[in-house]
JSON list of C-alpha atoms in Angstrom, two decimals:
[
{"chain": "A", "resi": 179, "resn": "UNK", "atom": "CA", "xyz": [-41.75, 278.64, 84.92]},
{"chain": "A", "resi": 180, "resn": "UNK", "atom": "CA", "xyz": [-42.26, 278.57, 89.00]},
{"chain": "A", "resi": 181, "resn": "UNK", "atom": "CA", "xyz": [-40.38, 275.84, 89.53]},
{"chain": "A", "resi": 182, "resn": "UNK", "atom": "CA", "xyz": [-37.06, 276.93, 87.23]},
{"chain": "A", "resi": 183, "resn": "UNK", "atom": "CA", "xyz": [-33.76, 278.50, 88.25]},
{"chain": "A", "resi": 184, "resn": "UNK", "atom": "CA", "xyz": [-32.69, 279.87, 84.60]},
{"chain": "A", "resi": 185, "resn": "UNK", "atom": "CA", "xyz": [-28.73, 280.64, 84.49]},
{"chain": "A", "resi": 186, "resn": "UNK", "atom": "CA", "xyz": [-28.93, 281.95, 81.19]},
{"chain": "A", "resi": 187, "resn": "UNK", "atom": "CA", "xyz": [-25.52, 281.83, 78.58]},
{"chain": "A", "resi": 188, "resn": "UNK", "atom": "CA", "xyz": [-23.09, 280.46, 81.16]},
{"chain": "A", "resi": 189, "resn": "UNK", "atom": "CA", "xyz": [-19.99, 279.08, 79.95]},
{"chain": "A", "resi": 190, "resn": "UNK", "atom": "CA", "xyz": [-16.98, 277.99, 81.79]},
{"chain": "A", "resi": 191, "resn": "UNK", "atom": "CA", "xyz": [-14.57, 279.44, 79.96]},
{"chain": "A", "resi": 192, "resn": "UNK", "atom": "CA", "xyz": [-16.32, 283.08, 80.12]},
{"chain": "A", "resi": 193, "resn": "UNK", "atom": "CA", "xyz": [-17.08, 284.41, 84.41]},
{"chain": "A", "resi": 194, "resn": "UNK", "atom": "CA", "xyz": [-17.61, 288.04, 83.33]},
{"chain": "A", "resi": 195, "resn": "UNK", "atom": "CA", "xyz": [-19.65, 290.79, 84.31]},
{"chain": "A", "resi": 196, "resn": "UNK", "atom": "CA", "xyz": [-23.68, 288.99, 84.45]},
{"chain": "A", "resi": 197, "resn": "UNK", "atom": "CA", "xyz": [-22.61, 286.43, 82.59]},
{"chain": "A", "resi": 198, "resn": "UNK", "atom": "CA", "xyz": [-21.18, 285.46, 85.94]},
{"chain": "A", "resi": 199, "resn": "UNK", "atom": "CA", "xyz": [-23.37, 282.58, 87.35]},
{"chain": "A", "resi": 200, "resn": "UNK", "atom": "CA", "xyz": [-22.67, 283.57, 90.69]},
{"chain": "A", "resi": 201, "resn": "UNK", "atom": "CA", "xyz": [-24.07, 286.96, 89.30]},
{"chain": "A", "resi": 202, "resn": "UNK", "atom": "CA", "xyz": [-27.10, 285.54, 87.85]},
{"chain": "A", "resi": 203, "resn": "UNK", "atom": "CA", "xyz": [-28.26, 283.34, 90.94]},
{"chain": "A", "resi": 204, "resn": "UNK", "atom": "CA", "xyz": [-27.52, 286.45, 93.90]},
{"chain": "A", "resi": 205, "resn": "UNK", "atom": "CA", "xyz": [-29.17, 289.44, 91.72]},
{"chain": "A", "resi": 206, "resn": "UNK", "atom": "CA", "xyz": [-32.09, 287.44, 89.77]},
{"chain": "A", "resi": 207, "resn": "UNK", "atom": "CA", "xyz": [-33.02, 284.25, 91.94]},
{"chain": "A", "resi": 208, "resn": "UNK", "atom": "CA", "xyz": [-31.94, 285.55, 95.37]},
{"chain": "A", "resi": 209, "resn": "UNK", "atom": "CA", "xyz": [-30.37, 282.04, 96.30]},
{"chain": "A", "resi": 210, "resn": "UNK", "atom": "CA", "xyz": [-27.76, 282.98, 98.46]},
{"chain": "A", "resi": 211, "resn": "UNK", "atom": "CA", "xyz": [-27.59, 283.28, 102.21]},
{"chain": "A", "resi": 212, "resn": "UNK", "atom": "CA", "xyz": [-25.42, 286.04, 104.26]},
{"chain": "A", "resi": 213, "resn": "UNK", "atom": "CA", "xyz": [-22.76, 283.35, 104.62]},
{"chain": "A", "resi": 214, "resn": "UNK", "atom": "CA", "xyz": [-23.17, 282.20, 100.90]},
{"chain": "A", "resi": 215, "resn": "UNK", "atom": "CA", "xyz": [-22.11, 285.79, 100.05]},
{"chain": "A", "resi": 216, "resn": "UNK", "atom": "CA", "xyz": [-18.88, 286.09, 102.15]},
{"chain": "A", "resi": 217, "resn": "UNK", "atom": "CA", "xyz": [-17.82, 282.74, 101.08]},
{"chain": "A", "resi": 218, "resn": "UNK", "atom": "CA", "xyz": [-17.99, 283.95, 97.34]},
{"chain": "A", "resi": 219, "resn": "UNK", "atom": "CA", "xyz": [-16.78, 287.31, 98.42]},
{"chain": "A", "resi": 220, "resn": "UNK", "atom": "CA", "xyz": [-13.65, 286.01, 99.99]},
{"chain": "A", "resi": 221, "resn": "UNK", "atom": "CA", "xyz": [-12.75, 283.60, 97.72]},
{"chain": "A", "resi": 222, "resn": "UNK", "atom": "CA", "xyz": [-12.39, 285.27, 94.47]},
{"chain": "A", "resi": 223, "resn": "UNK", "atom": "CA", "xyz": [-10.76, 282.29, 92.93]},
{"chain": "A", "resi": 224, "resn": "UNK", "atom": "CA", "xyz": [-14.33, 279.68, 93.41]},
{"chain": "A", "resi": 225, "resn": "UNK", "atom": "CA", "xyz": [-13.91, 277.50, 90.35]},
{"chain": "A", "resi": 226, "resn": "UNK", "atom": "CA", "xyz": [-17.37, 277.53, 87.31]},
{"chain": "A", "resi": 227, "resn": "UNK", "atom": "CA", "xyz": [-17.88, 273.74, 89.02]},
{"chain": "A", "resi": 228, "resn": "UNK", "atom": "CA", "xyz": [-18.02, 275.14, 92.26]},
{"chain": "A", "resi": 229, "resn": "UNK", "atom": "CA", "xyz": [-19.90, 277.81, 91.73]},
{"chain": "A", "resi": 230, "resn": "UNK", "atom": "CA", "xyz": [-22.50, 275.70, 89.90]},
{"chain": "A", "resi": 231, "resn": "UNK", "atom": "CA", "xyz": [-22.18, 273.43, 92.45]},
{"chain": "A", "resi": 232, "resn": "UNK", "atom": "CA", "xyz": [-23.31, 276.09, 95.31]},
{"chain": "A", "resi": 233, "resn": "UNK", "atom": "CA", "xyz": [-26.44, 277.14, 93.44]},
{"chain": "A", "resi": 234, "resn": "UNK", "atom": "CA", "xyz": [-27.56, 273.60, 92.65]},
{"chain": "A", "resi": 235, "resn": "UNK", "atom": "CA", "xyz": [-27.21, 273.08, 96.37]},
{"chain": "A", "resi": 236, "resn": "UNK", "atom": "CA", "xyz": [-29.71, 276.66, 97.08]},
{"chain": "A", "resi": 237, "resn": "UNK", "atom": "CA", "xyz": [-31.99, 275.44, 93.96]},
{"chain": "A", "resi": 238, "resn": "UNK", "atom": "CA", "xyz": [-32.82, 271.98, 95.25]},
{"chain": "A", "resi": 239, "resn": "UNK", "atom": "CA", "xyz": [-33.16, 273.83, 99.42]},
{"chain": "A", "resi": 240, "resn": "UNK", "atom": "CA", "xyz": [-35.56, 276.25, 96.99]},
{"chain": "A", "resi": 241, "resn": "UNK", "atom": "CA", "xyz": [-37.62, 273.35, 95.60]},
{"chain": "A", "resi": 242, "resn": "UNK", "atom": "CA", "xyz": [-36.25, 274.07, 92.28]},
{"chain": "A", "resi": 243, "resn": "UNK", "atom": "CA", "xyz": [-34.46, 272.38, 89.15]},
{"chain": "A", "resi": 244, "resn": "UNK", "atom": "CA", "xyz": [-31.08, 274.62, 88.07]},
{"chain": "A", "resi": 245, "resn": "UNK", "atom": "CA", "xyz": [-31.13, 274.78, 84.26]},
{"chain": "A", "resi": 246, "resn": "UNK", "atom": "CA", "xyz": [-28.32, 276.26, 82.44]},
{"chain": "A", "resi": 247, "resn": "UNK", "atom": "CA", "xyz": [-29.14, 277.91, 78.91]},
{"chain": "A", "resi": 248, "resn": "UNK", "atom": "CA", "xyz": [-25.53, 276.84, 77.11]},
{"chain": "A", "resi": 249, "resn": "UNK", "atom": "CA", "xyz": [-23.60, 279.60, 75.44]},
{"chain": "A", "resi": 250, "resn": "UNK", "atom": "CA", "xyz": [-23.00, 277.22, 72.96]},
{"chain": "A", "resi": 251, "resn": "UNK", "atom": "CA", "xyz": [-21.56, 280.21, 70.96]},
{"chain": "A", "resi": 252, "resn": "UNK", "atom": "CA", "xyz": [-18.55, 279.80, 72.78]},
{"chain": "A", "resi": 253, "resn": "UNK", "atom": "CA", "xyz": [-18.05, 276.75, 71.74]},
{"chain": "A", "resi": 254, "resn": "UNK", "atom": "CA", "xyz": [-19.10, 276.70, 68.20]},
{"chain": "A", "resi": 255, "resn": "UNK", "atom": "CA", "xyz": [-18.14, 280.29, 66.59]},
{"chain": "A", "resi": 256, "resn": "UNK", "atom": "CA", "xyz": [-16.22, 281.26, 69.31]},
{"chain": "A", "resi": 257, "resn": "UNK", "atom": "CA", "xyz": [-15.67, 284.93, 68.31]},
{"chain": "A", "resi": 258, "resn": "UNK", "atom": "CA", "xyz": [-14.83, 287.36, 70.09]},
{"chain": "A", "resi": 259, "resn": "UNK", "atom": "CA", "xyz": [-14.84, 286.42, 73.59]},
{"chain": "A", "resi": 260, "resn": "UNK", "atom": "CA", "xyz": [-12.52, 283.33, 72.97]},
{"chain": "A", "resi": 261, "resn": "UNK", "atom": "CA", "xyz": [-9.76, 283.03, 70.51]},
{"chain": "A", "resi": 262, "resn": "UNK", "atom": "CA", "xyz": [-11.02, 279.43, 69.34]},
{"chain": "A", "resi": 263, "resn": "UNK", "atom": "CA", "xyz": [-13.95, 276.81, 69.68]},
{"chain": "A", "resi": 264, "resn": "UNK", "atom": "CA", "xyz": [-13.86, 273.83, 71.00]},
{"chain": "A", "resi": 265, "resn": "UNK", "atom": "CA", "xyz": [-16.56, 272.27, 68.97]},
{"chain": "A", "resi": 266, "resn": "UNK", "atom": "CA", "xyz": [-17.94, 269.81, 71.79]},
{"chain": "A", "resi": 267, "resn": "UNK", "atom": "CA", "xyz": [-20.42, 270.70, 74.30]},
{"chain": "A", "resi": 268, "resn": "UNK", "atom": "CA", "xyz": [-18.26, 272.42, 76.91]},
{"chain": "A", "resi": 269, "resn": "UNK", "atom": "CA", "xyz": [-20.84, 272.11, 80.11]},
{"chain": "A", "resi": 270, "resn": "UNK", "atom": "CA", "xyz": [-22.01, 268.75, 79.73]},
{"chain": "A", "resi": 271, "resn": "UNK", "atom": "CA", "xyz": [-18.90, 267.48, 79.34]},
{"chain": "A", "resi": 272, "resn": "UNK", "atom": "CA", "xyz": [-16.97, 269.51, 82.21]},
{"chain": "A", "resi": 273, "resn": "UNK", "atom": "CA", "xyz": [-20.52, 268.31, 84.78]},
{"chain": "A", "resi": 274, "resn": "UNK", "atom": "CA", "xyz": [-21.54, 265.03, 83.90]},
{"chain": "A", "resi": 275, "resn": "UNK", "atom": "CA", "xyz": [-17.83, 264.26, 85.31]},
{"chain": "A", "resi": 276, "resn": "UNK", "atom": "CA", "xyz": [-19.76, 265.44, 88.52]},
{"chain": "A", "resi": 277, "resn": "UNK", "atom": "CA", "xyz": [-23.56, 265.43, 87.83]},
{"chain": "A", "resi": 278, "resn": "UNK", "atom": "CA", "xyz": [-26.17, 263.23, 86.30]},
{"chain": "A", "resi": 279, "resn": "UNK", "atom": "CA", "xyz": [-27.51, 265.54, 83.60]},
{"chain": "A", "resi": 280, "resn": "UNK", "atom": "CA", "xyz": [-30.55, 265.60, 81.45]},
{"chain": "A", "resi": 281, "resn": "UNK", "atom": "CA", "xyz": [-29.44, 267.70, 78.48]},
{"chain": "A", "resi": 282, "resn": "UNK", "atom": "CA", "xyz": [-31.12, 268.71, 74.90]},
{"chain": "A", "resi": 283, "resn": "UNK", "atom": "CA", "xyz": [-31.06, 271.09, 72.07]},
{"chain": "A", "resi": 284, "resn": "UNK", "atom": "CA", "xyz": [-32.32, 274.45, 70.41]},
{"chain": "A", "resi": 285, "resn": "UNK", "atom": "CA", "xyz": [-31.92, 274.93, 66.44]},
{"chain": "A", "resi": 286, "resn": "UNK", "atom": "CA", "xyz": [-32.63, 277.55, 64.49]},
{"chain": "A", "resi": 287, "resn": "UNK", "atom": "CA", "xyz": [-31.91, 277.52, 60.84]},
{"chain": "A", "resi": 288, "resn": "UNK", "atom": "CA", "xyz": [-28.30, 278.62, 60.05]},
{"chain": "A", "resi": 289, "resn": "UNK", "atom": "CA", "xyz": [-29.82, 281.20, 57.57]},
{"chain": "A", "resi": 290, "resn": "UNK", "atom": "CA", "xyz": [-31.55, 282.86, 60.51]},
{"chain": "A", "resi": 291, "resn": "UNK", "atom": "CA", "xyz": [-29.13, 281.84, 62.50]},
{"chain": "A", "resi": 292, "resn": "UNK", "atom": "CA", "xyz": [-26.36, 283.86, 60.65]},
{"chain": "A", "resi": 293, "resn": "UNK", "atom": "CA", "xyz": [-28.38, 287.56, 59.77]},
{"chain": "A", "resi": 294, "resn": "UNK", "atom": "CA", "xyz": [-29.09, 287.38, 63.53]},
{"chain": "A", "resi": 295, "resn": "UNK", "atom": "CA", "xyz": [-24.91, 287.31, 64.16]},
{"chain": "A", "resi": 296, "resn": "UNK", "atom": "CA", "xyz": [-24.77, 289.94, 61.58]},
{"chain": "A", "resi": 297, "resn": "UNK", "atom": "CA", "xyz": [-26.88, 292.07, 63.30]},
{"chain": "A", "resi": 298, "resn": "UNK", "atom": "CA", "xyz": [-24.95, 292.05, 66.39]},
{"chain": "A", "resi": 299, "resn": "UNK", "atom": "CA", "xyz": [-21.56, 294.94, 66.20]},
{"chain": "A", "resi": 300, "resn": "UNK", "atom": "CA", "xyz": [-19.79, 292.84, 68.79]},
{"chain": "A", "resi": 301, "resn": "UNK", "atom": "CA", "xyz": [-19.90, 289.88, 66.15]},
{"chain": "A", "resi": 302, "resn": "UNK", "atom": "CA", "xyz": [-19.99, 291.51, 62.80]},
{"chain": "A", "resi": 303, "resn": "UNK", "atom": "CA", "xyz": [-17.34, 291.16, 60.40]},
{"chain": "A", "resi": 304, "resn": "UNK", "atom": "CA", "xyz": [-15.72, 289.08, 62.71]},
{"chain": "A", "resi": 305, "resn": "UNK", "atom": "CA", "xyz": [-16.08, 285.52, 61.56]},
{"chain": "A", "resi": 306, "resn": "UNK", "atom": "CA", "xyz": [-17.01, 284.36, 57.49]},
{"chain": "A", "resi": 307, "resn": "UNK", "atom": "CA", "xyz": [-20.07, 282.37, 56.32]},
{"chain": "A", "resi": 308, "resn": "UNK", "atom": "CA", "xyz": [-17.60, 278.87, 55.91]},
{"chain": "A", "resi": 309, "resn": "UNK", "atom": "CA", "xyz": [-16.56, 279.53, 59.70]},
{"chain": "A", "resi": 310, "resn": "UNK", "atom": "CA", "xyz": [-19.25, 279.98, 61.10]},
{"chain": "A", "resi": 311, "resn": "UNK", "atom": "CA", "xyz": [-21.13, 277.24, 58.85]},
{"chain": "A", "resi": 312, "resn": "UNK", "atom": "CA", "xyz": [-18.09, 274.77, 60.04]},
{"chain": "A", "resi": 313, "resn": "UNK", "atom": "CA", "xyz": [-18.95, 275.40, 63.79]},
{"chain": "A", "resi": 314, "resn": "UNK", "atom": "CA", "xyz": [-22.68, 275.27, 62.56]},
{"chain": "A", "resi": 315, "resn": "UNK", "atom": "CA", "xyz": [-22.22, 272.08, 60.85]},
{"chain": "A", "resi": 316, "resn": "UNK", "atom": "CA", "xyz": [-20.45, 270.21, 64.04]},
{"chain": "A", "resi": 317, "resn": "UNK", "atom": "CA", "xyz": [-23.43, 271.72, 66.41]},
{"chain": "A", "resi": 318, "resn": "UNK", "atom": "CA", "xyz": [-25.87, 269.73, 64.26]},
{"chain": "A", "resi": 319, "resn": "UNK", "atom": "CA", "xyz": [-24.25, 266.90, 64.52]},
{"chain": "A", "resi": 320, "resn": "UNK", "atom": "CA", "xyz": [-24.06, 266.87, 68.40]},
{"chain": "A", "resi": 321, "resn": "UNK", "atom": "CA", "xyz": [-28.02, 268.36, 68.16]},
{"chain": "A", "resi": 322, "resn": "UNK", "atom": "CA", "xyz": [-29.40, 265.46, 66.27]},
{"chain": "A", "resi": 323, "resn": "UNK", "atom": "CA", "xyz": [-27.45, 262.79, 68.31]},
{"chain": "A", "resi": 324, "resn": "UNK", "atom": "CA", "xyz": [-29.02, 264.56, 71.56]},
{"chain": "A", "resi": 325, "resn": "UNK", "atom": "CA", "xyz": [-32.27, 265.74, 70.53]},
{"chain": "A", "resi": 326, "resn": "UNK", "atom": "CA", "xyz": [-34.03, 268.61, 69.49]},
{"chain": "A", "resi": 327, "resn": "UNK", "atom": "CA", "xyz": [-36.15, 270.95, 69.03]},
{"chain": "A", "resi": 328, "resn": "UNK", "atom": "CA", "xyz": [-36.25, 273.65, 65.76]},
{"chain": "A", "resi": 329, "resn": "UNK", "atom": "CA", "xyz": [-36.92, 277.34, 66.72]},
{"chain": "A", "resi": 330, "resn": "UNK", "atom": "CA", "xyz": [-39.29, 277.27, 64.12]},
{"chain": "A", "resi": 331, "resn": "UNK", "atom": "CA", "xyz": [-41.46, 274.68, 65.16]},
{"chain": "A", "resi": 332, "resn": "UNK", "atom": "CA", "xyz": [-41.65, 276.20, 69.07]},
{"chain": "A", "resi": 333, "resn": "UNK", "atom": "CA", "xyz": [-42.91, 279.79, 67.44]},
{"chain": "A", "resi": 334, "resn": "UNK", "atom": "CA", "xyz": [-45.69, 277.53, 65.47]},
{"chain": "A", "resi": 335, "resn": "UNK", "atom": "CA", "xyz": [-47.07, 275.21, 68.46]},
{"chain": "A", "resi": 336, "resn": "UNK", "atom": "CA", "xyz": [-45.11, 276.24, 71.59]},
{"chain": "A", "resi": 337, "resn": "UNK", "atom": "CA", "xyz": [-46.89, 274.36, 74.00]},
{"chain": "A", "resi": 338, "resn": "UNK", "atom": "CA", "xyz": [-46.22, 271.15, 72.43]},
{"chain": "A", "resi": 339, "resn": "UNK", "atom": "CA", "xyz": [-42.71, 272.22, 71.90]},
{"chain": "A", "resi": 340, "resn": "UNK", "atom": "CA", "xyz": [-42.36, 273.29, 75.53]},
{"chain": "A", "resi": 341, "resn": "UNK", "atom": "CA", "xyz": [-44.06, 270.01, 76.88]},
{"chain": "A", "resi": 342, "resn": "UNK", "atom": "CA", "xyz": [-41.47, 268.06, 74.93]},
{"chain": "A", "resi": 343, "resn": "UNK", "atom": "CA", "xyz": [-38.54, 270.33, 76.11]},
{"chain": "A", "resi": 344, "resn": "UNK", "atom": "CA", "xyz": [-39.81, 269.66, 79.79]},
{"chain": "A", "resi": 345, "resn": "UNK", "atom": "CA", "xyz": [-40.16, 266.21, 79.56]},
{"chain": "A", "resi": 346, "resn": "UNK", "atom": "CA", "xyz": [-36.62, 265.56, 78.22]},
{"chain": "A", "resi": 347, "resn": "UNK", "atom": "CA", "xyz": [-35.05, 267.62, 81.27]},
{"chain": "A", "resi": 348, "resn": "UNK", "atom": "CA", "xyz": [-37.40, 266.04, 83.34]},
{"chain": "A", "resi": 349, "resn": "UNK", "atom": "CA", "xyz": [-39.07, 269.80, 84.60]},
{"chain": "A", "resi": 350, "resn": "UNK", "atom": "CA", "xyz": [-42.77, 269.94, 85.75]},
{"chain": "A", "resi": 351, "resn": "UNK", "atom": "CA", "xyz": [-44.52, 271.76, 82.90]},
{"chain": "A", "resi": 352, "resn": "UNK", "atom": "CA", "xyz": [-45.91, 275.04, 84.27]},
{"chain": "A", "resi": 353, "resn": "UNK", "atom": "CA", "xyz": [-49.20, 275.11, 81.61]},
{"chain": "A", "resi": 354, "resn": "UNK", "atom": "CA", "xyz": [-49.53, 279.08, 83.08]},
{"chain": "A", "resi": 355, "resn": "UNK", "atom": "CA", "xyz": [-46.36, 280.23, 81.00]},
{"chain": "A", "resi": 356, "resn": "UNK", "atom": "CA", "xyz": [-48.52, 282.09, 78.60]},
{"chain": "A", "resi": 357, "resn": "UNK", "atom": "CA", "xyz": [-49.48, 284.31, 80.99]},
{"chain": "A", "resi": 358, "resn": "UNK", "atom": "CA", "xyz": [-46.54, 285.53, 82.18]},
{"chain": "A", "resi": 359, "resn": "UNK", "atom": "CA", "xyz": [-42.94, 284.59, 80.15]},
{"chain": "A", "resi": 360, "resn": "UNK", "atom": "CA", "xyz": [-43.02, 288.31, 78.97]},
{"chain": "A", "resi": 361, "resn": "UNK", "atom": "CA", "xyz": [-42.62, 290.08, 82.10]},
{"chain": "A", "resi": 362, "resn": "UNK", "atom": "CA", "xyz": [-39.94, 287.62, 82.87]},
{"chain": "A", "resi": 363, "resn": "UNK", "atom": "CA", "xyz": [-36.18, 289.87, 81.79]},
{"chain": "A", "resi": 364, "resn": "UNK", "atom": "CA", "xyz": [-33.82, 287.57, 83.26]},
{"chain": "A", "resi": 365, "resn": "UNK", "atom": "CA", "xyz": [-32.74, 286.66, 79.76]},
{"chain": "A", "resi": 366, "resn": "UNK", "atom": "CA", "xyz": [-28.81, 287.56, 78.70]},
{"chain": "A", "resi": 367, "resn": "UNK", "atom": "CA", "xyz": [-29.77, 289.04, 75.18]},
{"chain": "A", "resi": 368, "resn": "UNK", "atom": "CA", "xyz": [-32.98, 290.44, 76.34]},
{"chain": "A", "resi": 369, "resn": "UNK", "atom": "CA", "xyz": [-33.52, 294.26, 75.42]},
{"chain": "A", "resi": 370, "resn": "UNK", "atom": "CA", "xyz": [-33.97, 295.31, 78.98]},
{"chain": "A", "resi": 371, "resn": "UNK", "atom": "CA", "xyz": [-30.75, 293.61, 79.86]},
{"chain": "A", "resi": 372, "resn": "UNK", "atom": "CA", "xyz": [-28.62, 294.25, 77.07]},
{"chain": "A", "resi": 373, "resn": "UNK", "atom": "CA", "xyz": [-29.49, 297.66, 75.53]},
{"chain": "A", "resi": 374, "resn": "UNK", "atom": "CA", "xyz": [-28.78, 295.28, 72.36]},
{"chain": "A", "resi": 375, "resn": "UNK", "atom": "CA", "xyz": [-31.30, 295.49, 70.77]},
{"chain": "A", "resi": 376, "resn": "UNK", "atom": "CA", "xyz": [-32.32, 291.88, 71.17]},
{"chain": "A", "resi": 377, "resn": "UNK", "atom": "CA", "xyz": [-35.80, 290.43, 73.06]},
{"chain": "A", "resi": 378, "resn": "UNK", "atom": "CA", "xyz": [-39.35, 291.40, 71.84]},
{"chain": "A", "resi": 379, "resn": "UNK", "atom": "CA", "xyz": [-42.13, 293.55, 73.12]},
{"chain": "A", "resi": 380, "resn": "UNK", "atom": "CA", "xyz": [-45.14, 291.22, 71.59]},
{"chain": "A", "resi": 381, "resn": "UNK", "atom": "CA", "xyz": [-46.83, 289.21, 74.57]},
{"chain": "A", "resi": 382, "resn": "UNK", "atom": "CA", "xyz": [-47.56, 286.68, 72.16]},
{"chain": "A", "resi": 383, "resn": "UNK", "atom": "CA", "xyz": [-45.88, 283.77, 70.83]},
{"chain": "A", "resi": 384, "resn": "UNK", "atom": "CA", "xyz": [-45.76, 284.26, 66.66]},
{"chain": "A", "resi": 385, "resn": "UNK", "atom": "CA", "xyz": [-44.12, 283.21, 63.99]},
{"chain": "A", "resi": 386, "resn": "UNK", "atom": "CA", "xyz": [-41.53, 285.90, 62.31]},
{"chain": "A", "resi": 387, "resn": "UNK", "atom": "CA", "xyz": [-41.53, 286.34, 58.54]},
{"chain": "A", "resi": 388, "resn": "UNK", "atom": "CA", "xyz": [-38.92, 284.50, 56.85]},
{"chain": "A", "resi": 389, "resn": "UNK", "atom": "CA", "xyz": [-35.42, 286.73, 56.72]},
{"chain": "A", "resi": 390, "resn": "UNK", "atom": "CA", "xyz": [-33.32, 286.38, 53.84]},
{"chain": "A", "resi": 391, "resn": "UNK", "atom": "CA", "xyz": [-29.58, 287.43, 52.65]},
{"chain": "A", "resi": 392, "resn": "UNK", "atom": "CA", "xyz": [-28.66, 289.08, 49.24]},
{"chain": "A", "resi": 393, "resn": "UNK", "atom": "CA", "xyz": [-28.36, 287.23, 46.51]},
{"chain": "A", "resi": 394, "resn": "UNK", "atom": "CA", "xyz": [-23.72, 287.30, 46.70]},
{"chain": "A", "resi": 395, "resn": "UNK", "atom": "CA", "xyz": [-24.99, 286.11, 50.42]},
{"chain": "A", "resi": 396, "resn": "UNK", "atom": "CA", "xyz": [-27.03, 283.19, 49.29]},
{"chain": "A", "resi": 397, "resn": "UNK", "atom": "CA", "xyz": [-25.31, 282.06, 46.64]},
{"chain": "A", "resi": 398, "resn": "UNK", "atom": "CA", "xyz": [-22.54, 281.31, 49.46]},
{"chain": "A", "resi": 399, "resn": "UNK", "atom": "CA", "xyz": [-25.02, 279.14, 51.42]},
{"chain": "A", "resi": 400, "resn": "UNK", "atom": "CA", "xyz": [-26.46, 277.58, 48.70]},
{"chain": "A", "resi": 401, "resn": "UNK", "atom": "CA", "xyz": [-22.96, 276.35, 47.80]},
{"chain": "A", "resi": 402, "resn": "UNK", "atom": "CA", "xyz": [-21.35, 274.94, 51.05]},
{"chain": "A", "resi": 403, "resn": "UNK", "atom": "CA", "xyz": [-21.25, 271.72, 52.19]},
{"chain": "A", "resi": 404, "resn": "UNK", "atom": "CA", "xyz": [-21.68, 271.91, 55.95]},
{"chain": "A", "resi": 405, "resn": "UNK", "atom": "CA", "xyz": [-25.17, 274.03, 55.02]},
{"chain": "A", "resi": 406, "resn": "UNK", "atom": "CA", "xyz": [-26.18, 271.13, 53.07]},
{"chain": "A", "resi": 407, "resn": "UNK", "atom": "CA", "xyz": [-25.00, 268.99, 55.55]},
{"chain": "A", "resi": 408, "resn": "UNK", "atom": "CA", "xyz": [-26.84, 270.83, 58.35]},
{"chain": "A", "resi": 409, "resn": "UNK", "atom": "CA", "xyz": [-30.27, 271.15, 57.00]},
{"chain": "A", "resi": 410, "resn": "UNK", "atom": "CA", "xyz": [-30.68, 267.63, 56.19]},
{"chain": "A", "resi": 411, "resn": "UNK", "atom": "CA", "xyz": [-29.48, 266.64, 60.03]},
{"chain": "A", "resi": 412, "resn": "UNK", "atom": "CA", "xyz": [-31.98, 268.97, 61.55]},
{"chain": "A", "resi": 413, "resn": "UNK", "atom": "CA", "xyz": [-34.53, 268.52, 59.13]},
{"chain": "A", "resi": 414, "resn": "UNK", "atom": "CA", "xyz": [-34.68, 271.84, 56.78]},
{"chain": "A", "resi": 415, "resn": "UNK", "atom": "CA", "xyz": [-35.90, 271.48, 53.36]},
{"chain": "A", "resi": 416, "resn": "UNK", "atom": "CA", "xyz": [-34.22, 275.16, 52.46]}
]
């Protein structure tokens, strides 16, 4: 939306390569000033608050709210760009020692939510269904304490989901998204980023058919208690 800065999958504990917020705000949003840029470029050691710190300074000079998409991977599976998660929110802790923050949730079911990690070669094989259900399992928890709002129902009624996303971070709602969100790439995860795959070439909004595992696969869910647990927080029948 117009009025957005998007620093999308930033995590403190992970600077590299675009995933760099410093990255994301020079080469997508075109915040920075000439002396912006030598700062940063002479001071290799800026800190993830500081850096955060600088764009939220160039966002609100830009008329614009700074909203970071989590990498809540990192702290909830973890693999393979950190040896072990944390299982709390890593960013609103580390900034609401520094920030007032308006913060809220994305779910998708942990079915999904898993054949989508399998799909990825970085991931696969890397972490088992009871891990990653375990990390699962605590996000809920945090999720339905915060607020949120299911994949699932955004792909069904997406302005209503949007409306209630942008009232909770307390961001104008831009009713002219529909025209436009497709031609925006500055998405980690999105195809013409990534190569990976990832990202969609519809210019629509629609609802996915259903994935689901084998039957060995299933069976697994079916069984564990942090599923169980899970669905019933975020409000899953299956």
């Amino acid at each position: 939306m117009e009025n957005v800065v998007l620093l999308s999958e930033v995590h403190p504990r992970v600077m590299d390569g675009i995933f760099n917020p410093l990255k994301q705000a020079e080469q997508w949003h075109k915040l920075f000033r000439k002396d912006d840029l030598w700062h940063i470029h002479n001071q290799p050691d800026i800190s993830w608050i500081q850096a955060i710190e600088l764009i939220y300074r160039r966002s609100l000079q830009a008329g614009k709210h700074l909203l970071l998409r989590d990498w809540s991977h990192i702290d909830f599976t973890a693999v393979p760009w950190v040896d072990k998660p944390s299982y709390t929110l890593t960013i609103a802790s580390e900034l609401g020692k520094y920030f007032h923050i308006n913060n809220t949730c994305t779910v998708r079911h942990p079915i999904d939510q898993w054949i989508s990690l399998s799909n990825l070669s970085i991931i696969s094989g890397k972490i088992d269904i009871s891990t990653f259900l375990n990390g699962y399992r605590k996000f809920a928890e945090i999720a339905a304490e915060t607020g949120f709002i299911r994949y699932e129902d955004f792909t069904q009624n997406p302005d209503q989901s949007l409306k209630v996303l942008c009232e909770r971070l307390n961001i104008i709602y831009d009713k002219t998204y529909q025209q436009k969100w497709f031609d925006f790439t500055h998405v980690t995860g999105d195809t013409s980023n990534t190569g990976s795959g990832r990202g969609s070439k519809h210019k629509e909004i629609i609802v996915l058919k259903r994935r689901m595992p084998d039957a060995s696969t299933l069976k697994l869910f079916k069984k564990n208690k942090d599923f169980k647990t899970s669905i019933k927080l975020l409000g899953y029948d299956f």
